[in-house]
CSV table of C-alpha atoms and ligand atoms in Angstrom, one decimal:
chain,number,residue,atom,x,y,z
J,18,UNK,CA,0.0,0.0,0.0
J,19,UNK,CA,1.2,3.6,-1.0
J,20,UNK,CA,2.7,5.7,2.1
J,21,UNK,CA,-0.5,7.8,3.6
J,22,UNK,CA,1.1,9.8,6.6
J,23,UNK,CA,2.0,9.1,10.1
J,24,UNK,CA,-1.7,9.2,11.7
J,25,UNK,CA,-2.7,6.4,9.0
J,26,UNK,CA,0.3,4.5,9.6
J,27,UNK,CA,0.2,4.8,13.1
J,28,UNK,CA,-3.1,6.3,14.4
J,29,UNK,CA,-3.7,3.1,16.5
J,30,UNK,CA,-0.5,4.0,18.9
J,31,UNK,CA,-1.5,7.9,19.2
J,32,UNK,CA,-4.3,9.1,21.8
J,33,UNK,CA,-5.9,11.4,19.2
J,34,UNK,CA,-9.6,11.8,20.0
J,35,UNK,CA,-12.1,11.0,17.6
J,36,UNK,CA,-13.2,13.8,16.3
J,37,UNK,CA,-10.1,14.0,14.5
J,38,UNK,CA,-10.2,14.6,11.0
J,39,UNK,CA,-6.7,13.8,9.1
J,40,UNK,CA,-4.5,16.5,7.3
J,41,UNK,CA,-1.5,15.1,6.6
J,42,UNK,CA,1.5,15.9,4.3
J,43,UNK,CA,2.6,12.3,3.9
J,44,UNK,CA,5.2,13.4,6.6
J,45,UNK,CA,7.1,11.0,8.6
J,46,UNK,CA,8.9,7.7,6.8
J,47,UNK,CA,12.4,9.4,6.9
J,48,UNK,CA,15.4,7.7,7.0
J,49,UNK,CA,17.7,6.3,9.2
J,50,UNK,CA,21.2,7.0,7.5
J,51,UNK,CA,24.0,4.5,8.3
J,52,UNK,CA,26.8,7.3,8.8
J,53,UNK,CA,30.2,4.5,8.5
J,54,UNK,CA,32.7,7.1,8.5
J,55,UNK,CA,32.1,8.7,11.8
J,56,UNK,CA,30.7,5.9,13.6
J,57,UNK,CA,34.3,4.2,12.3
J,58,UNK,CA,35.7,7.3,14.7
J,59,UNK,CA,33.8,6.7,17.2
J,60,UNK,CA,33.8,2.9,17.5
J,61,UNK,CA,30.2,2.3,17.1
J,62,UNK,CA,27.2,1.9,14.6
J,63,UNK,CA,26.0,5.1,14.0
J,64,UNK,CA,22.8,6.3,12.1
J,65,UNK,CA,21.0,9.8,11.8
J,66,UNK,CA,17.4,10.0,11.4
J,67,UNK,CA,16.9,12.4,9.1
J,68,UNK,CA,13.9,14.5,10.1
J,69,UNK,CA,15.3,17.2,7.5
J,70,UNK,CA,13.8,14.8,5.1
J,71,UNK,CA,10.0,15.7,6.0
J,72,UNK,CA,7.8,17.8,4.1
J,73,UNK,CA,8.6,21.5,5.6
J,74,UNK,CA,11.9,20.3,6.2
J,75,UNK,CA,12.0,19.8,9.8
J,76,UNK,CA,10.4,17.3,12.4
J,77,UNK,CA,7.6,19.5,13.6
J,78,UNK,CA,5.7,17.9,10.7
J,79,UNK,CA,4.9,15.2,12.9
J,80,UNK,CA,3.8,17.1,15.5
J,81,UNK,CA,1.7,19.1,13.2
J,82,UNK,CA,-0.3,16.6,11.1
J,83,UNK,CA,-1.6,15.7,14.8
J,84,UNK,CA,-2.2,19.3,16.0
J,85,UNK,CA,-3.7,20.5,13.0
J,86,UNK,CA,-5.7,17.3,12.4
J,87,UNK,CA,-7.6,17.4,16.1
J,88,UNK,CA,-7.9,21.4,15.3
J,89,UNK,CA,-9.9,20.7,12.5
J,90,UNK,CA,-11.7,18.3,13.5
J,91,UNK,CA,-13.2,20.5,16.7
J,92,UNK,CA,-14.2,23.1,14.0
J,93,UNK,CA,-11.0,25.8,14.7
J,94,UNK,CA,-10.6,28.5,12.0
J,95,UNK,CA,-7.5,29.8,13.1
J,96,UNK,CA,-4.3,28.2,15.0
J,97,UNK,CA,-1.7,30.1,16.4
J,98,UNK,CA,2.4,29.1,17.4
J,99,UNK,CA,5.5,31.0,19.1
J,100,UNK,CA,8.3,29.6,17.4
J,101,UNK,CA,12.0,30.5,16.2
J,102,UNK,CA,11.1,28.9,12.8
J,103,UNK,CA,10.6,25.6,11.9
J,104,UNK,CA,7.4,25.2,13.7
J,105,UNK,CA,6.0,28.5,12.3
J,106,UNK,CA,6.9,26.9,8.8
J,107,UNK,CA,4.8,23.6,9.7
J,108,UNK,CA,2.1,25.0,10.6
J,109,UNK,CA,1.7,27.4,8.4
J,110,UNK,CA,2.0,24.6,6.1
J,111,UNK,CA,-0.9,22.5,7.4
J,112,UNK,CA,-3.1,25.2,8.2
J,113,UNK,CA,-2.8,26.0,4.7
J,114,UNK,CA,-3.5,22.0,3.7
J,115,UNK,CA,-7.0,22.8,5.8
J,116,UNK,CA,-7.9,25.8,4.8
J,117,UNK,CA,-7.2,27.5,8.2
J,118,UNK,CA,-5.9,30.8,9.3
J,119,UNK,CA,-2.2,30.8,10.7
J,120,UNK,CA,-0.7,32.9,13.0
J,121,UNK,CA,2.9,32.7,13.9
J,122,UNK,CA,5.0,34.8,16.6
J,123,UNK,CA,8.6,35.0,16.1
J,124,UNK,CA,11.4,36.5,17.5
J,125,UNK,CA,12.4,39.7,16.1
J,126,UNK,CA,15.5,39.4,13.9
J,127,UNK,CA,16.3,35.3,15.3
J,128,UNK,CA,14.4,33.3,12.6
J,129,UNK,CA,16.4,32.1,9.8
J,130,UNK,CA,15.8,32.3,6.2
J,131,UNK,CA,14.5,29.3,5.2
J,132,UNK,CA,11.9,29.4,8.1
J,133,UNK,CA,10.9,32.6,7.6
J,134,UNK,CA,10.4,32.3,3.9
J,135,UNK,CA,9.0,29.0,4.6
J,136,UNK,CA,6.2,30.4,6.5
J,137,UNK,CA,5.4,33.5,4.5
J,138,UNK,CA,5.2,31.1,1.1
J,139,UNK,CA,2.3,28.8,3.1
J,140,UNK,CA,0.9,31.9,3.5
J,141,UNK,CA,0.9,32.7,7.2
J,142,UNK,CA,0.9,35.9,9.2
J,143,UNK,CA,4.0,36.3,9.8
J,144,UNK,CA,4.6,38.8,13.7
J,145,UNK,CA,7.9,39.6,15.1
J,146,UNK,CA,7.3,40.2,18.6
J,147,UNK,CA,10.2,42.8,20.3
J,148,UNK,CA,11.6,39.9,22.6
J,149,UNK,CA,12.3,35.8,23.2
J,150,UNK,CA,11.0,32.5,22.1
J,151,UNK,CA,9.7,32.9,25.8
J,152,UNK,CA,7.8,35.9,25.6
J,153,UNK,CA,6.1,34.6,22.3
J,154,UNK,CA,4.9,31.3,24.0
J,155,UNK,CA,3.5,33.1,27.0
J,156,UNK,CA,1.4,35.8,24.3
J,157,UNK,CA,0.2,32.4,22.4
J,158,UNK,CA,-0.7,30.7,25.7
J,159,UNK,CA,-2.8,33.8,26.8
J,160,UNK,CA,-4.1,34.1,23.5
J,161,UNK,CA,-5.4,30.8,23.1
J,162,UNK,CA,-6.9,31.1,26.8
J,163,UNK,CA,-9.5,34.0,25.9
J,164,UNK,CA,-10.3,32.8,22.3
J,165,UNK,CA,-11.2,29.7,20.5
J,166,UNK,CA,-7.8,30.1,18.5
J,167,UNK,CA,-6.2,26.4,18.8
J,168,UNK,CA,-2.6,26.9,20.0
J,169,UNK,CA,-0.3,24.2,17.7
J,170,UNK,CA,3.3,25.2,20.4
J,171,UNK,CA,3.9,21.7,21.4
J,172,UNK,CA,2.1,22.3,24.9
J,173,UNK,CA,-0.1,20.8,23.3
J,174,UNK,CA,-0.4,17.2,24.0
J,175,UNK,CA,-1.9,15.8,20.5
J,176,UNK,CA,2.0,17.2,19.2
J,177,UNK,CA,3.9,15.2,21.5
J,178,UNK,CA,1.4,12.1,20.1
J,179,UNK,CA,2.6,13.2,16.2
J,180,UNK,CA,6.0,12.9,17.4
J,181,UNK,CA,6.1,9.8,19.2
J,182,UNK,CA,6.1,8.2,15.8
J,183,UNK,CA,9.8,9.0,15.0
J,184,UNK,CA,10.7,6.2,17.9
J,185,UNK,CA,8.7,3.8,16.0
J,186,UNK,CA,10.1,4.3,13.0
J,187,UNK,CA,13.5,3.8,14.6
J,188,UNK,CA,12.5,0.4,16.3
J,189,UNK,CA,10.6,-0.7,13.2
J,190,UNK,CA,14.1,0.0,11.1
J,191,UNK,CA,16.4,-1.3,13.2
J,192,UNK,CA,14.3,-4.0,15.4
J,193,UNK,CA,14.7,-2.6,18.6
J,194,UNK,CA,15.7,0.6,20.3
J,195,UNK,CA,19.2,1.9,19.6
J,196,UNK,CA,21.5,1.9,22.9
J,197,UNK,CA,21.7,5.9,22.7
J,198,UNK,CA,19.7,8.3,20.9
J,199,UNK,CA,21.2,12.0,21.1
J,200,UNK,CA,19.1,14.7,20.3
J,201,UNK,CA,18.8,18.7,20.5
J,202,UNK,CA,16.5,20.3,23.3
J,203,UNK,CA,15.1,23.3,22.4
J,204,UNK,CA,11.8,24.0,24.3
J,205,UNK,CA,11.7,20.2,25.4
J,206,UNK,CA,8.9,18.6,23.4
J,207,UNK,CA,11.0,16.4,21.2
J,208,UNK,CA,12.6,14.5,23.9
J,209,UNK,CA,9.6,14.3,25.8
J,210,UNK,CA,8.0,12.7,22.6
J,211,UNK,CA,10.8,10.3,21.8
J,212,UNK,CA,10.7,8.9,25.9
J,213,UNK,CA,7.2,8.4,25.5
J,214,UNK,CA,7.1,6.7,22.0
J,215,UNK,CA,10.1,4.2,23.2
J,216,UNK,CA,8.2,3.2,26.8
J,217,UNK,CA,4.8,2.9,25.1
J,218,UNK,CA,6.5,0.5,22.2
J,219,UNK,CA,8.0,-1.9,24.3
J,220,UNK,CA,11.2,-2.6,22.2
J,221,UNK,CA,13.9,-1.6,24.3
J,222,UNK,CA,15.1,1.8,25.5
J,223,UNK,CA,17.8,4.0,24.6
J,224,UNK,CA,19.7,6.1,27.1
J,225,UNK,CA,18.9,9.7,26.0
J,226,UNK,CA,21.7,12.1,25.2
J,227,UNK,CA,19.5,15.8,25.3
J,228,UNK,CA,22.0,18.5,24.3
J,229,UNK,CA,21.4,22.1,24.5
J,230,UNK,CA,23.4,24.6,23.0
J,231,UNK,CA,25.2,26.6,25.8
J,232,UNK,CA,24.2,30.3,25.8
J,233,UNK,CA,20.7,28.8,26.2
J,234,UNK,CA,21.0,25.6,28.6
J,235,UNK,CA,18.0,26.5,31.4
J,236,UNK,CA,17.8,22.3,31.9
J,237,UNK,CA,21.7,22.4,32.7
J,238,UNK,CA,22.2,25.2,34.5
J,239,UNK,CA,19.0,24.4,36.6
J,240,UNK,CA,17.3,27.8,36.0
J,241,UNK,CA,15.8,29.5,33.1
J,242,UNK,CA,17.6,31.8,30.9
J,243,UNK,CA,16.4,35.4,30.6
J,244,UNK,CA,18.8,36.4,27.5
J,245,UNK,CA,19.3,33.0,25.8
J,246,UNK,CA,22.2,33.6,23.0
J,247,UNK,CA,23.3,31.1,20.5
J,248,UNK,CA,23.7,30.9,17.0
J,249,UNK,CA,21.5,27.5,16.7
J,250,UNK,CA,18.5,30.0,16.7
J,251,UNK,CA,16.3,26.8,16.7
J,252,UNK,CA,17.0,26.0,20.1
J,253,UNK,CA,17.5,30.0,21.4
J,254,UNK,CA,15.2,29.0,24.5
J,255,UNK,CA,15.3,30.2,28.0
J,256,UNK,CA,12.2,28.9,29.4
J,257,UNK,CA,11.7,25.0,27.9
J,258,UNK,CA,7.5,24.3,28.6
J,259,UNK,CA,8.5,20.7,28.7
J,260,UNK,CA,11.7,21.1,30.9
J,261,UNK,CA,10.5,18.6,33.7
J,262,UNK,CA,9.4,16.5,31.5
J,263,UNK,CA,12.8,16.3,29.5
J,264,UNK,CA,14.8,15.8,32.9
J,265,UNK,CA,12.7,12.8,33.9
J,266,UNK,CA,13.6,11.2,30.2
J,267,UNK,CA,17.3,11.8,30.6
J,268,UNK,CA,17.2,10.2,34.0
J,269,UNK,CA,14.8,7.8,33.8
J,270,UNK,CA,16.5,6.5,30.6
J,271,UNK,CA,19.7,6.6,32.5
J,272,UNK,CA,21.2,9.6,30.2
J,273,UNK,CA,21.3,13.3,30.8
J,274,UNK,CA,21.3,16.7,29.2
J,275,UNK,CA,24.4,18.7,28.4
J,276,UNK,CA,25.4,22.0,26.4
J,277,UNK,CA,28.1,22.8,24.1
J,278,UNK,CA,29.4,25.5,22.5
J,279,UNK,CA,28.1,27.3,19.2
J,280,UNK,CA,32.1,26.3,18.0
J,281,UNK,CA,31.3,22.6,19.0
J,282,UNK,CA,27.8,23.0,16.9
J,283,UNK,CA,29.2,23.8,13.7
J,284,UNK,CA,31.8,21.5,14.1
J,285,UNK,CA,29.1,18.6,14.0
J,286,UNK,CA,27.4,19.9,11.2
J,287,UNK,CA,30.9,20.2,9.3
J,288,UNK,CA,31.2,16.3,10.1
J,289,UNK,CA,27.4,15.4,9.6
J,290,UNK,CA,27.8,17.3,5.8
J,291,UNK,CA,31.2,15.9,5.1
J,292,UNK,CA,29.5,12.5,5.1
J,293,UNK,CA,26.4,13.7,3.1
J,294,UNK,CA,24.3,15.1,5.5
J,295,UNK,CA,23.7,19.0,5.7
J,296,UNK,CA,21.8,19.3,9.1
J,297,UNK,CA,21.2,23.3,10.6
J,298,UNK,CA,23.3,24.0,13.2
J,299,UNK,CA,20.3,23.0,16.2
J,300,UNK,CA,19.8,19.8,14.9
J,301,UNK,CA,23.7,18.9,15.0
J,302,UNK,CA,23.6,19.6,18.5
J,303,UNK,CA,22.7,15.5,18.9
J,304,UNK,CA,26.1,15.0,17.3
J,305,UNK,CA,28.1,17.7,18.5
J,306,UNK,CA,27.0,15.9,21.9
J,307,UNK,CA,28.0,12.9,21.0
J,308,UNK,CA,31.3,14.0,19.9
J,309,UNK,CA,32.0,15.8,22.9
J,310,UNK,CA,31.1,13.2,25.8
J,311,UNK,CA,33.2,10.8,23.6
J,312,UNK,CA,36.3,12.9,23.7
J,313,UNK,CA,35.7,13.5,27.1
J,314,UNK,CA,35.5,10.0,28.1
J,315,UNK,CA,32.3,10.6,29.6
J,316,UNK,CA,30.3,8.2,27.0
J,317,UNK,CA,31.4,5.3,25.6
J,318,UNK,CA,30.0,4.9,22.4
J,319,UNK,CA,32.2,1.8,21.5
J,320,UNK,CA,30.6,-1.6,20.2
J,321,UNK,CA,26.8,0.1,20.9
J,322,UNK,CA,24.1,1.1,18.1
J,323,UNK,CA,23.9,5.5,18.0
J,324,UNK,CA,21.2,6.8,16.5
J,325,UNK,CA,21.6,11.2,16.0
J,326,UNK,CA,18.5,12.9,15.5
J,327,UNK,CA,19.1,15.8,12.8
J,328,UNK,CA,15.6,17.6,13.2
J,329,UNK,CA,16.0,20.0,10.4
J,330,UNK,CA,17.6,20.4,7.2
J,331,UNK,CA,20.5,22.8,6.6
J,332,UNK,CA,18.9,24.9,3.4
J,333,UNK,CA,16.7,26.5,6.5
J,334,UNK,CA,19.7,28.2,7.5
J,335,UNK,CA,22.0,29.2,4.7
J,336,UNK,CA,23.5,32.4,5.9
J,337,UNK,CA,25.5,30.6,8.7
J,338,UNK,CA,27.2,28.6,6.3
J,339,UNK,CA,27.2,31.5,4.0
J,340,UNK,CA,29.0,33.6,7.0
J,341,UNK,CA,31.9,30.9,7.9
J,342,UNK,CA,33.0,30.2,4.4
J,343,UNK,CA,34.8,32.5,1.8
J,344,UNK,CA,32.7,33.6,-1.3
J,345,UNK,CA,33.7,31.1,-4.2
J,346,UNK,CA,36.5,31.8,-6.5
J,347,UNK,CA,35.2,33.5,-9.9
J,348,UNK,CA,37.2,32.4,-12.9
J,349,UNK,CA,37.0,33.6,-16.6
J,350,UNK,CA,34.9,30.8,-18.5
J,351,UNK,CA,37.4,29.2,-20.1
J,352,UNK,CA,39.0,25.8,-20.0
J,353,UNK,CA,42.5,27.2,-19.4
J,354,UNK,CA,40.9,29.1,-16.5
J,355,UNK,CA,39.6,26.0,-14.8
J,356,UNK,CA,42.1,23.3,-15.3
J,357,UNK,CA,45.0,26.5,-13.8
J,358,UNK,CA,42.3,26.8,-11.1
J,359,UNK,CA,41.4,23.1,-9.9
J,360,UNK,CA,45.5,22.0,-10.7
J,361,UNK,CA,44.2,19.3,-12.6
B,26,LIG,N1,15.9,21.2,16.4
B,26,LIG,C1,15.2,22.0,15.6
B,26,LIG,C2,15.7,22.1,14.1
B,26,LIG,C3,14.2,22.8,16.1
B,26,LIG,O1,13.5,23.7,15.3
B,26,LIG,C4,13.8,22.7,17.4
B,26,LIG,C5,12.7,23.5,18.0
B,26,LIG,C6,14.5,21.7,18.2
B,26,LIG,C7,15.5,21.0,17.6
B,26,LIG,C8,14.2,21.5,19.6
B,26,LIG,O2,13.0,20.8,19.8
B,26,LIG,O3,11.7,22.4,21.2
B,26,LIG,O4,11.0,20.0,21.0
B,26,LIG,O5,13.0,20.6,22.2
B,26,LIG,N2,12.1,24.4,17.4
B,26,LIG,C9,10.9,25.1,17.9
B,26,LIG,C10,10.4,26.0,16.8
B,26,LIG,C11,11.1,25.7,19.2
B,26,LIG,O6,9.7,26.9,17.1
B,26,LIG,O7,10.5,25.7,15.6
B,26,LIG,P1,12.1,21.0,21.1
């Protein structure tokens, strides 16, 4: 049977209620990428789950096809998100599937390209708001508390259902849960998602490597961040809604959350793209992670099955790659010209 989308696939597993009417993007189904070169490095098999791979580009599509799906099944007209980007882009994409009216609140000037553009091309209205991912989320939250506008932030329980399925897929691919699966944490509702969906599918459980970048690391630190700074814009968060609930998946999976640094970030996403994977610089956090607690010593990876979540694809953040590297080299168009160039 032809692929139909994660609530078809897996509705059965998700507590959706049944109102629910299905909007889906066919998101979901993306692949688990054998990675030889650096798992060679670091002594183990390693995979990436390419969530880059779904239909706005990021993972929040599975989140969405849930959210949106319930929304329109209850009769909403209009949904709402805070987001620094790829969750404005999803859900301006599925409101526009459905026919509703999507508002998105982003932080002024901290939204890269590709997210932004993403979200005006599906047609949403687009608000910078003079402040943080956190003062967004609390203006959605009050928002959605006076009105019958159907808040689509990942607060909301029917996205942490959508995303569950990711840690099916992986346990479908590879049989059973990986040993470790390291991830970015942003505002928490991915890892919460992935603990859930590996407990309620009863094929083993991974220990849970969370990594946060570290000019906004609240869940390390052990307080929130009032002026969150870091160039993985994704995961710019001082105040994760899930926080508690990501803590209790790192510990109860016997893992933990870290941070590293911005330099440690790009680093990954070098490595990721020099084995043919071009991850934004949040969603290398899992591997920059990885990297790090394995040169520290502090993880040993050896002999044990990795899977790296890469939760959105690099084209949604070109400047930063743009920024680090020199312009190309212009040459006349001619033959001399290139073979003198390339030294072949
Ligand atoms: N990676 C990417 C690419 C993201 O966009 C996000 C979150 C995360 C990781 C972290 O996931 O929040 O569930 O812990 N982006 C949200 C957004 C906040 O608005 O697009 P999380």
């Amino acid at each position: 049977m032809t692929y139909q989308g994660l609530i078809r696939r897996y509705g059965r597993l998700l507590d959706l209620p049944a109102h629910t009417q299905i909007i889906s993007l066919l998101e979901g189904a993306t692949p688990l990428i054998p990675m030889p070169r650096l798992g060679r490095e670091l002594g183990c098999e390693l995979f990436v789950k390419f969530e880059g791979l779904n239909p706005t580009g990021s993972f929040k599509d599975r989140g969405m096809t849930a959210a949106v799906s319930e929304a329109v099944g209850r009769d909403a007209q209009t949904v709402i998100c805070a987001s620094t980007g790829n969750t404005a882009a999803s859900a301006a994409a599925y409101a526009a599937r459905a026919g509703l009216r999507a508002i998105v609140l982003i932080p002024e000037g901290k939204v890269a390209a590709g997210k932004l553009a993403g979200a005006i091309a599906y047609g949403a209205e687009v608000i910078q708001i003079q402040g943080s991912f956190d003062d967004a989320l609390s203006l959605v939250v009050e928002i959605t508390q006076k009105t019958p506008i159907a808040l689509v932030n990942s607060i909301n329980p029917y996205r942490i259902e959508g995303q569950k399925t990711s840690a099916f897929e992986i346990c479908d691919e590879l049989g059973a849960a990986p040993d470790w699966l390291c991830l970015p944490v942003g505002n928490a509702g991915n890892i919460t998602s992935y603990w859930a969906g590996f407990k309620q599918y009863q094929k083993g459980l991974p220990q849970i490597l969370g990594v946060q970048a570290q000019g906004a690391a609240p869940l390390v630190l052990g307080h929130p961040v009032e002026k969150p700074e870091t160039l993985a814009t994704a995961i710019c968060i001082g105040k994760p809604a899930r926080g508690e609930q990501a803590l209790d998946a790192a510990r109860e999976s016997d893992g933990r959350i870290i941070a590293v640094s911005d330099e440690k970030i790009l680093e990954a996403q070098r490595l990721l793209a020099a084995e043919g994977v071009w991850a934004e610089p949040a969603s290398a956090a899992g591997a920059a992670g990885l990297l790090a607690e394995s040169a520290a010593g502090t993880l040993d990876a050896r002999g044990k099955r990795v899977v790296v979540v890469c939760t959105g694809h690099g084209m949604k953040d070109p400047a930063v790659i743009a920024d680090s590297f020199q312009a190309p080299k212009v040459i006349s168009a001619s033959y001399e010209a290139l073979t003198e160039t390339i030294q072949y």
